[in-house]
Amino acid sequence: MKTATFDPEPVIRDRRGFGTHPALQGLTPGEFAAFLHQHRLQCEVSVMQYDDPAAWLAWDAGGRGNVRHWQPVAPDEDAWFIGSIHDPGDGPVCFWLRSY
């Protein structure tokens, strides 16, 4: 498979605090995995419940609609950027990406 270039750009969060890099929007899990491989990207996931328990409790108590106040913590190493902040159904997550 040929390696493609990928331009990290800031994820624009909507009024509820969710947002996804335009190149990742609408991908199925299989397509996402292929995209990562094709673009030589590594993915780490931050789960709001563990990353920021206070923000998660506020989200859970507030009807589960708003994650604006959650500022996900990047993995320890350098060069990570946000690919997506979304709720797959069991609580908000942040997909951190970086080139390898």
Backbone as a ProteinNet text record, in pm:
[ID]
protein_1_A
[PRIMARY]
MKTATFDPEPVIRDRRGFGTHPALQGLTPGEFAAFLHQHRLQCEVSVMQYDDPAAWLAWDAGGRGNVRHWQPVAPDEDAWFIGSIHDPGDGPVCFWLRSY
[TERTIARY]
83.9	0	88.9	56.9	131.8	101.4	204.9	186.6	138	35.6	-18.8	18.9	16.7	44.5	-83	-63.8	-176.2	-138.3	-224	-197.4	-277.3	-208.1	-279.5	-332.8	-450.8	-506.9	-592.8	-610.3	-689.7	-831.2	-878.5	-1015.7	-1105.3	-1202.8	-1298	-1409.2	-1419	-1520	-1652.2	-1761.6	-1893.7	-1941.1	-2061.8	-2112.7	-2120.9	-2126.7	-2131	-1991.1	-1889.7	-1752.5	-1697.1	-1775.9	-1730.8	-1671.4	-1581.6	-1524.4	-1434.2	-1424.2	-1343.4	-1270	-1144.7	-1067.3	-1147	-1155.6	-1236.6	-1204.4	-1079	-1041.2	-1092.1	-1131.6	-1174.8	-1326.3	-1397.3	-1542.5	-1608.1	-1695.6	-1775.1	-1705.9	-1583.1	-1513.2	-1567.1	-1581.9	-1616.2	-1490.5	-1503.1	-1382.1	-1278.4	-1322.5	-1229.3	-1161.6	-1237.8	-1181.2	-1083.3	-1116.2	-1027.4	-894.2	-899.3	-776.7	-692.9	-758	-686.9	-627	-700.9	-653	-526.7	-529.4	-411.6	-290.9	-310.9	-201.1	-149.2	-240.4	-202.2	-124.6	-161.9	-98.9	10.1	43.2	146.7	121.1	0	-40.3	-62.4	-22.4	-47	-163.1	-248.4	-362.8	-360.2	-378.4	-397.7	-532.8	-603.4	-736.8	-737.3	-789.3	-815.9	-965.2	-1000.9	-1141	-1172.8	-1273.1	-1303.3	-1324.3	-1389.2	-1418.9	-1291.7	-1181.5	-1055	-959.5	-968.7	-881.2	-916.1	-1045.9	-1092.9	-1222.5	-1212.1	-1332	-1433.1	-1386.8	-1479.9	-1561.1	-1496.6	-1568.1	-1665.8	-1625.3	-1713.9	-1836.7	-1818.7	-1932.6	-2027.6	-1973.4	-2057.3	-2132.3	-2065	-2128.6	-2239.1	-2211.8	-2308.7	-2430	-2407.4	-2516.8	-2594.5	-2530.4	-2592.4	-2666.6	-2699.1	-2774.1	-2689.6	-2559.3	-2467.3	-2464.7	-2481.6	-2484.2	-2366.8	-2289	-2192.1	-2055.7	-1953.2	-1815.9	-1723.4	-1783.1	-1703.8	-1591.2	-1614	-1514.5	-1404.5	-1417.4	-1313.4	-1199	-1080.9	-959.4	-875.5	-888.1	-817.5	-666.8	-611.2	-467.6	-396.2	-298.8	-224.5	-138.4	-109.9	-14.3	118.8	199.8	323.2	424.9	433.7	535.4	493.5	587.9	562.6	489.8	445.8	395.5	253.1	177.1	38	-51.9	-153.8	-255.2	-391.8	-494.9	-630.4	-684	-731.4	-798.5	-949	-998.9	-1143.5	-1176	-1280.7	-1343.8	-1488.6	-1529.3	-1663.8	-1712.8	-1839.2	-1898.3	-1944.2	-1871.7	-1910.5	-2029.7	-2085	-2203.2	-2186.2	-2062.2	-2039.7	-1955.5	-1956.9	-1886.9	-1785.9	-1760.7	-1670.6	-1527.1	-1466.3	-1327	-1256.7	-1126	-1043.5	-945.9	-941.6	-842.5	-723.6	-610	-484.9	-407.9	-354.2	-280	-139.7	-47.9	86	144.9	237.2	306.4	407.4	430.7	537.4	629.5
-117.2	0	124	217.4	340.5	432.4	494.8	587.7	721.6	775.2	904.9	1008.2	1133.3	1239	1274.5	1324.9	1365.8	1496.2	1594.4	1724.2	1739.5	1735.6	1762.1	1905.2	1922.9	2056.7	2059	2175.6	2181.2	2128.4	2050.1	2001	2112.6	2150.6	2253.7	2186.4	2223.1	2162.4	2237.4	2161.6	2222	2278	2330.4	2395.4	2300.4	2169.1	2069.1	2019.6	2058.9	2021.2	1904.8	1851.3	1739.7	1792.2	1715.9	1754.2	1644.8	1637.7	1535.7	1599	1560.6	1606.8	1574.5	1667.6	1645.5	1515.6	1474.6	1352.6	1226	1235.6	1117.3	1105.5	1209	1209	1099.6	1024.7	924	791.8	773	647	536.9	418.3	302.1	261.2	176.8	131.5	68.2	-10.4	-71.4	31.3	128.9	235.5	320.7	343.4	420.2	347.3	217.4	137.9	143.7	132.9	140.3	279.4	382.2	519.9	538.7	489.1	500.1	433.4	313.5	239.7	314.1	356.9	424.3	553.5	623.8	752.1	741.9	617.3	591.6	671.4	653.4	721.6	621.5	660.4	583.1	651.3	574.2	629.1	584.4	678.7	652	711.6	647.4	692.4	738.6	859.2	908.6	894.2	836	818.6	924.5	1007.6	1118.2	1071.6	959.6	908.6	893.3	854.7	832.9	951.3	1023.3	1136.8	1256.3	1279	1392.6	1352.5	1279.6	1229.5	1338.6	1457.7	1565.3	1608.6	1621.7	1658.1	1548.1	1422.6	1311	1311.6	1335.4	1340.3	1453.5	1569.6	1681.5	1645.7	1579.7	1536.9	1436.3	1340.2	1236.1	1295.7	1386.3	1448	1549.2	1603.6	1707.8	1657.6	1531.8	1479.4	1427.7	1419.9	1360.3	1431.7	1561.3	1630.8	1721.9	1757.2	1863.3	1822.7	1832.1	1804	1924.3	2042.5	2163.6	2188.2	2153.9	2186.5	2081.3	1970.9	1867.8	1906.8	1915.4	1938.7	1811.9	1720	1591.4	1609.4	1521.1	1523.5	1434	1491.7	1417.2	1308.4	1202.3	1101.5	1169	1102	1160.6	1203.2	1131.2	1161.9	1283.3	1335.4	1452.5	1416.4	1519.7	1514.1	1461.5	1446.4	1402	1520	1493.4	1594.3	1526.6	1604.9	1550.2	1516.4	1393.2	1350.5	1359.9	1335	1338.2	1339.7	1412.2	1404.7	1369.8	1251.4	1204.5	1106.7	1069.4	972.7	852.2	740.8	621.3	547.9	601.6	541.1	504.2	492.6	456.4	561.1	682.4	793.6	857.9	987.6	1061.7	1009.1	1012	972.2	1074.3	1076.1	1157.9	1064.8	1072.1	997.8	1090.5	1054	1125.5	1055.1	1131.6	1075.1	1134.1	1056.3	1106.4	1016.7	1073.2	997.1	902.7	792	700.8	672.1
0	0	0	-81.7	-93.8	25	79	189.9	136.7	199.2	160.6	266.1	226.4	322.9	398.6	517.3	601.1	667.9	656.8	717.1	845.7	960.3	1084.5	1081.4	1127.9	1141	1265.8	1324.4	1447.1	1424	1519.4	1514.5	1566.9	1486.4	1526.3	1605.6	1732.7	1818.9	1803.2	1797.7	1784.4	1918.4	1922.9	2044.5	2162.7	2135	2242	2279.6	2202.9	2234.2	2154.6	2062.5	1979.8	1849.6	1789.9	1661.9	1608.1	1475.9	1409	1291.9	1273.2	1157.8	1031.7	936.4	816.2	741.2	738.8	666.2	734.5	861.6	936.6	947.9	910.5	927.4	844.2	908.6	839.9	813.5	861.5	837.6	928.8	874.4	956	1033.1	1135.5	1206	1112.8	1016.2	921.5	832.9	787	704.7	786	912.8	1000.3	1017.4	1041.8	1056.6	928.9	813.9	686.4	665.9	704.3	693.2	776.9	900.1	986.6	922.1	869.5	806.1	682.8	598.3	474.3	500.8	606.4	636.6	743.5	782.1	882.2	1010	1062.7	1184.7	1296.6	1414.2	1535.8	1607.8	1675.2	1747.1	1892.9	1982.1	2124.8	2162	2253.1	2291.3	2436.3	2458.8	2593.9	2618.5	2731.2	2768.9	2873.8	2847.4	2937.3	3080.6	3100.2	3233.8	3318.1	3255.1	3326.2	3312.9	3201.5	3174.1	3263.3	3283.3	3363.2	3433.3	3545	3613.5	3649.5	3687.3	3721.9	3600.1	3484.5	3361.8	3323.2	3342.5	3309.5	3399.7	3529.3	3621.4	3583.7	3546.5	3503	3375.1	3281.7	3156.6	3185.6	3272.3	3305.5	3377.3	3470.8	3546.6	3462.7	3360.1	3278.6	3157.3	3150.7	3037.3	2923.4	2943.5	2846	2710.8	2710.4	2583	2555.7	2658.2	2642	2698.1	2615.3	2660.9	2637.8	2623.7	2593.6	2692.9	2819	2921	2934.3	2863.1	2868.6	2776.8	2832.4	2754.9	2766.9	2671	2681	2700.5	2780.9	2809.3	2707.9	2638.8	2536.6	2600.7	2525	2573.3	2607.4	2685.4	2738.1	2632.6	2524.6	2424.6	2341.4	2261.8	2178	2048.9	1980.3	1843.1	1827.8	1934.9	1924.3	1888.9	1810	1779	1783	1806.7	1817.5	1679.4	1665.8	1543.3	1557.3	1678.7	1699.8	1848.3	1882.3	2014	1984.9	2026.6	1993.9	2100.1	2089.4	2181.8	2101.2	2110.5	2035.4	2096.4	2203.9	2264	2410	2453.7	2593.9	2666.6	2616.6	2679.4	2586.9	2605.2	2518.1	2521.1	2403.6	2386.6	2297.8	2308.4	2220.3	2150	2018.1	1940.7	1917.5	1975.5	1955	1844	1750.5	1638.1	1632.3	1574.6	1541.7	1434.3	1360.5	1256	1318.2	1247.8	1291.8	1177
[MASK]
++++++++++++++++++++++++++++++++++++++++++++++++++++++++++++++++++++++++++++++++++++++++++++++++++++

